[in-house]
PDB file of C-alpha atoms in Angstrom:
ATOM      1  CA  MET A   1      15.900 -48.641 -19.691  1.00  0.00           C
ATOM      2  CA  THR A   2      15.863 -45.759 -17.210  1.00  0.00           C
ATOM      3  CA  ASN A   3      17.459 -45.728 -13.739  1.00  0.00           C
ATOM      4  CA  PRO A   4      14.655 -45.412 -11.119  1.00  0.00           C
ATOM      5  CA  LYS A   5      16.964 -43.564  -8.612  1.00  0.00           C
ATOM      6  CA  ILE A   6      17.870 -40.957 -11.310  1.00  0.00           C
ATOM      7  CA  THR A   7      14.187 -40.536 -12.350  1.00  0.00           C
ATOM      8  CA  THR A   8      13.044 -40.159  -8.767  1.00  0.00           C
ATOM      9  CA  ALA A   9      15.897 -37.731  -8.021  1.00  0.00           C
ATOM     10  CA  ALA A  10      14.975 -35.755 -11.108  1.00  0.00           C
ATOM     11  CA  VAL A  11      11.320 -35.616 -10.267  1.00  0.00           C
ATOM     12  CA  THR A  12      12.157 -34.538  -6.694  1.00  0.00           C
ATOM     13  CA  LEU A  13      14.510 -31.782  -8.030  1.00  0.00           C
ATOM     14  CA  LEU A  14      11.879 -30.610 -10.542  1.00  0.00           C
ATOM     15  CA  LEU A  15       9.186 -30.296  -7.838  1.00  0.00           C
ATOM     16  CA  ALA A  16      11.553 -28.650  -5.388  1.00  0.00           C
ATOM     17  CA  SER A  17      12.668 -26.121  -7.826  1.00  0.00           C
ATOM     18  CA  ALA A  18       9.032 -25.332  -8.844  1.00  0.00           C
ATOM     19  CA  THR A  19       8.353 -24.035  -5.361  1.00  0.00           C
ATOM     20  CA  LEU A  20      11.249 -21.600  -5.714  1.00  0.00           C
ATOM     21  CA  VAL A  21      10.104 -20.003  -8.927  1.00  0.00           C
ATOM     22  CA  PRO A  22       8.043 -16.858  -8.372  1.00  0.00           C
ATOM     23  CA  VAL A  23       4.424 -16.889  -9.270  1.00  0.00           C
ATOM     24  CA  ALA A  24       4.084 -15.526 -12.837  1.00  0.00           C
ATOM     25  CA  TYR A  25       2.064 -12.398 -12.975  1.00  0.00           C
ATOM     26  CA  THR A  26       0.128 -11.095 -15.875  1.00  0.00           C
ATOM     27  CA  ALA A  27       1.160  -7.945 -17.643  1.00  0.00           C
ATOM     28  CA  ASP A  28      -1.380  -5.833 -15.714  1.00  0.00           C
ATOM     29  CA  GLU A  29      -0.213  -6.958 -12.287  1.00  0.00           C
ATOM     30  CA  GLU A  30       2.221  -4.849 -10.167  1.00  0.00           C
ATOM     31  CA  ALA A  31       5.882  -5.342 -10.427  1.00  0.00           C
ATOM     32  CA  VAL A  32       8.338  -3.973  -7.871  1.00  0.00           C
ATOM     33  CA  ARG A  33      10.643  -1.498  -9.667  1.00  0.00           C
ATOM     34  CA  SER A  34      13.860   0.330  -8.727  1.00  0.00           C
ATOM     35  CA  SER A  35      15.147   3.681  -9.818  1.00  0.00           C
ATOM     36  CA  GLY A  36      18.362   5.042  -8.404  1.00  0.00           C
ATOM     37  CA  GLY A  37      18.444   2.451  -5.706  1.00  0.00           C
ATOM     38  CA  ILE A  38      14.856   3.326  -4.479  1.00  0.00           C
ATOM     39  CA  SER A  39      12.329   0.449  -4.744  1.00  0.00           C
ATOM     40  CA  TYR A  40       8.637   1.246  -5.494  1.00  0.00           C
ATOM     41  CA  VAL A  41       5.452  -0.377  -6.688  1.00  0.00           C
ATOM     42  CA  SER A  42       2.104   1.003  -7.624  1.00  0.00           C
ATOM     43  CA  GLY A  43      -1.372  -0.117  -8.477  1.00  0.00           C
ATOM     44  CA  GLY A  44      -4.567  -0.746  -6.389  1.00  0.00           C
ATOM     45  CA  VAL A  45      -7.105  -1.055  -9.024  1.00  0.00           C
ATOM     46  CA  GLY A  46      -9.325  -3.973  -8.143  1.00  0.00           C
ATOM     47  CA  THR A  47      -9.408  -6.402  -5.229  1.00  0.00           C
ATOM     48  CA  ALA A  48      -6.643  -8.578  -6.476  1.00  0.00           C
ATOM     49  CA  SER A  49      -4.300  -5.692  -6.821  1.00  0.00           C
ATOM     50  CA  THR A  50      -5.026  -4.155  -3.410  1.00  0.00           C
ATOM     51  CA  ASP A  51      -4.622  -7.650  -1.866  1.00  0.00           C
ATOM     52  CA  ARG A  52      -1.227  -8.031  -3.535  1.00  0.00           C
ATOM     53  CA  LEU A  53      -0.094  -4.549  -2.568  1.00  0.00           C
ATOM     54  CA  SER A  54      -1.292  -5.111   1.008  1.00  0.00           C
ATOM     55  CA  ALA A  55       0.880  -8.254   1.218  1.00  0.00           C
ATOM     56  CA  LEU A  56       3.865  -6.332  -0.166  1.00  0.00           C
ATOM     57  CA  ALA A  57       3.450  -3.344   2.192  1.00  0.00           C
ATOM     58  CA  LYS A  58       5.641  -4.961   4.884  1.00  0.00           C
ATOM     59  CA  ASP A  59       8.684  -4.431   2.568  1.00  0.00           C
ATOM     60  CA  PHE A  60       8.045  -0.605   2.198  1.00  0.00           C
ATOM     61  CA  ASN A  61       8.065   2.207   4.573  1.00  0.00           C
ATOM     62  CA  LEU A  62       5.949   4.923   2.692  1.00  0.00           C
ATOM     63  CA  LYS A  63       2.510   4.483   1.186  1.00  0.00           C
ATOM     64  CA  LEU A  64       0.949   7.264  -0.913  1.00  0.00           C
ATOM     65  CA  VAL A  65      -2.801   7.166  -1.598  1.00  0.00           C
ATOM     66  CA  PHE A  66      -4.179   9.218  -4.477  1.00  0.00           C
ATOM     67  CA  ALA A  67      -7.853  10.304  -4.733  1.00  0.00           C
ATOM     68  CA  LEU A  68     -10.326  13.068  -5.557  1.00  0.00           C
ATOM     69  CA  LYS A  69     -11.839  14.906  -2.672  1.00  0.00           C
ATOM     70  CA  SER A  70     -15.086  13.113  -3.479  1.00  0.00           C
ATOM     71  CA  GLY A  71     -13.289   9.951  -2.454  1.00  0.00           C
ATOM     72  CA  ASP A  72     -12.872   8.458  -5.972  1.00  0.00           C
ATOM     73  CA  TYR A  73      -9.369   6.933  -6.424  1.00  0.00           C
ATOM     74  CA  VAL A  74      -7.179   8.069  -9.272  1.00  0.00           C
ATOM     75  CA  SER A  75      -4.172   6.725 -11.187  1.00  0.00           C
ATOM     76  CA  GLY A  76      -1.649   8.135 -13.591  1.00  0.00           C
ATOM     77  CA  VAL A  77      -0.213  10.426 -11.003  1.00  0.00           C
ATOM     78  CA  ASP A  78       3.315  11.735 -11.553  1.00  0.00           C
ATOM     79  CA  VAL A  79       5.312  11.299  -8.306  1.00  0.00           C
ATOM     80  CA  THR A  80       8.565  13.111  -7.439  1.00  0.00           C
ATOM     81  CA  ILE A  81      10.414  12.402  -4.186  1.00  0.00           C
ATOM     82  CA  ALA A  82      13.237  14.619  -3.111  1.00  0.00           C
ATOM     83  CA  ASP A  83      15.417  14.448  -0.122  1.00  0.00           C
ATOM     84  CA  ALA A  84      15.705  17.323   2.522  1.00  0.00           C
ATOM     85  CA  ALA A  85      18.436  18.905   0.406  1.00  0.00           C
ATOM     86  CA  GLY A  86      16.224  19.071  -2.596  1.00  0.00           C
ATOM     87  CA  LYS A  87      17.997  16.341  -4.545  1.00  0.00           C
ATOM     88  CA  THR A  88      15.387  14.280  -6.570  1.00  0.00           C
ATOM     89  CA  LEU A  89      15.533  10.571  -5.564  1.00  0.00           C
ATOM     90  CA  LEU A  90      12.666   9.222  -7.522  1.00  0.00           C
ATOM     91  CA  LYS A  91      10.404  10.184 -10.460  1.00  0.00           C
ATOM     92  CA  ALA A  92       7.609   7.835 -11.436  1.00  0.00           C
ATOM     93  CA  LYS A  93       4.054   7.547 -12.611  1.00  0.00           C
ATOM     94  CA  SER A  94       1.554   5.742 -10.367  1.00  0.00           C
ATOM     95  CA  GLU A  95      -0.331   2.914 -12.158  1.00  0.00           C
ATOM     96  CA  GLY A  96      -3.203   3.098  -9.549  1.00  0.00           C
ATOM     97  CA  PRO A  97      -4.205   4.895  -6.407  1.00  0.00           C
ATOM     98  CA  TRP A  98      -1.588   3.292  -4.181  1.00  0.00           C
ATOM     99  CA  PHE A  99       2.130   3.910  -4.486  1.00  0.00           C
ATOM    100  CA  LEU A 100       4.543   2.144  -2.110  1.00  0.00           C
ATOM    101  CA  THR A 101       8.228   2.973  -1.713  1.00  0.00           C
ATOM    102  CA  ARG A 102      11.280   2.166   0.437  1.00  0.00           C
ATOM    103  CA  LEU A 103      13.168   5.229   1.458  1.00  0.00           C
ATOM    104  CA  PRO A 104      15.994   5.722   3.812  1.00  0.00           C
ATOM    105  CA  ALA A 105      14.964   7.188   7.179  1.00  0.00           C
ATOM    106  CA  GLY A 106      14.747  11.024   6.928  1.00  0.00           C
ATOM    107  CA  ASN A 107      12.747  13.937   5.734  1.00  0.00           C
ATOM    108  CA  PHE A 108      11.362  14.142   2.087  1.00  0.00           C
ATOM    109  CA  LYS A 109       9.374  16.467  -0.072  1.00  0.00           C
ATOM    110  CA  ILE A 110       6.855  14.625  -2.166  1.00  0.00           C
ATOM    111  CA  ALA A 111       5.155  16.271  -5.180  1.00  0.00           C
ATOM    112  CA  ALA A 112       2.176  14.408  -6.702  1.00  0.00           C
ATOM    113  CA  THR A 113       0.747  15.824  -9.940  1.00  0.00           C
ATOM    114  CA  LEU A 114      -2.603  14.905 -11.451  1.00  0.00           C
ATOM    115  CA  ASP A 115      -3.862  16.647 -14.648  1.00  0.00           C
ATOM    116  CA  GLY A 116      -1.356  19.549 -14.167  1.00  0.00           C
ATOM    117  CA  LYS A 117      -2.269  20.169 -10.502  1.00  0.00           C
ATOM    118  CA  THR A 118       0.387  19.479  -8.063  1.00  0.00           C
ATOM    119  CA  GLU A 119       0.091  18.704  -4.367  1.00  0.00           C
ATOM    120  CA  THR A 120       3.080  18.621  -2.103  1.00  0.00           C
ATOM    121  CA  ARG A 121       3.754  17.137   1.281  1.00  0.00           C
ATOM    122  CA  THR A 122       6.835  17.268   3.472  1.00  0.00           C
ATOM    123  CA  VAL A 123       7.082  13.932   5.477  1.00  0.00           C
ATOM    124  CA  ALA A 124       9.308  12.280   7.971  1.00  0.00           C
ATOM    125  CA  VAL A 125       9.902   8.570   7.193  1.00  0.00           C
ATOM    126  CA  GLY A 126      11.249   6.025   9.668  1.00  0.00           C
ATOM    127  CA  ALA A 127      13.319   3.044   8.729  1.00  0.00           C
ATOM    128  CA  GLU A 128      10.704   0.462   9.457  1.00  0.00           C
ATOM    129  CA  LYS A 129       7.105   1.507  10.146  1.00  0.00           C
ATOM    130  CA  LEU A 130       4.868   2.037   7.089  1.00  0.00           C
ATOM    131  CA  ARG A 131       3.854   5.757   6.858  1.00  0.00           C
ATOM    132  CA  THR A 132       0.652   6.568   4.925  1.00  0.00           C
ATOM    133  CA  VAL A 133       0.180   9.877   3.152  1.00  0.00           C
ATOM    134  CA  ASP A 134      -3.007  10.952   1.341  1.00  0.00           C
ATOM    135  CA  PHE A 135      -3.211  13.233  -1.660  1.00  0.00           C
ATOM    136  CA  ARG A 136      -6.477  14.549  -2.737  1.00  0.00           C
ATOM    137  CA  TRP A 137      -7.553  16.830  -5.630  1.00  0.00           C
ATOM    138  CA  ALA A 138     -10.693  18.698  -6.382  1.00  0.00           C
ATOM    139  CA  GLY A 139     -12.972  16.853  -8.725  1.00  0.00           C
ATOM    140  CA  GLU A 140     -13.886  17.898 -12.243  1.00  0.00           C
TER     141      GLU A 140
END
């Protein structure tokens, strides 16, 4: 014989804890990563991915967008971010045309390499507001 109070409490606890568990993502969905204390996420292939990254954007202060000059988006871009003194803070590969990161306020040199062709930008990033920087390469 089970105790109805214990059963009710157990069900309530189970339901409450289920709301605290993050939604499981499939292997192809974006995951926020961290390297050297710098958080980043990339993706943007397909509507579900762009919707998810748009929802995450509030947690980041720099958005990089990668495309060909024709306007076609690209992925597989090698990203290197260095501080004003030239110290590399982050090296990563973009899994889609959007790359979001959270940096401390300051000036940074960003190098984005696609098929051996590197584009660089020097950008000032604030503590809160999302800054968007485009990188475009000539098509094939």
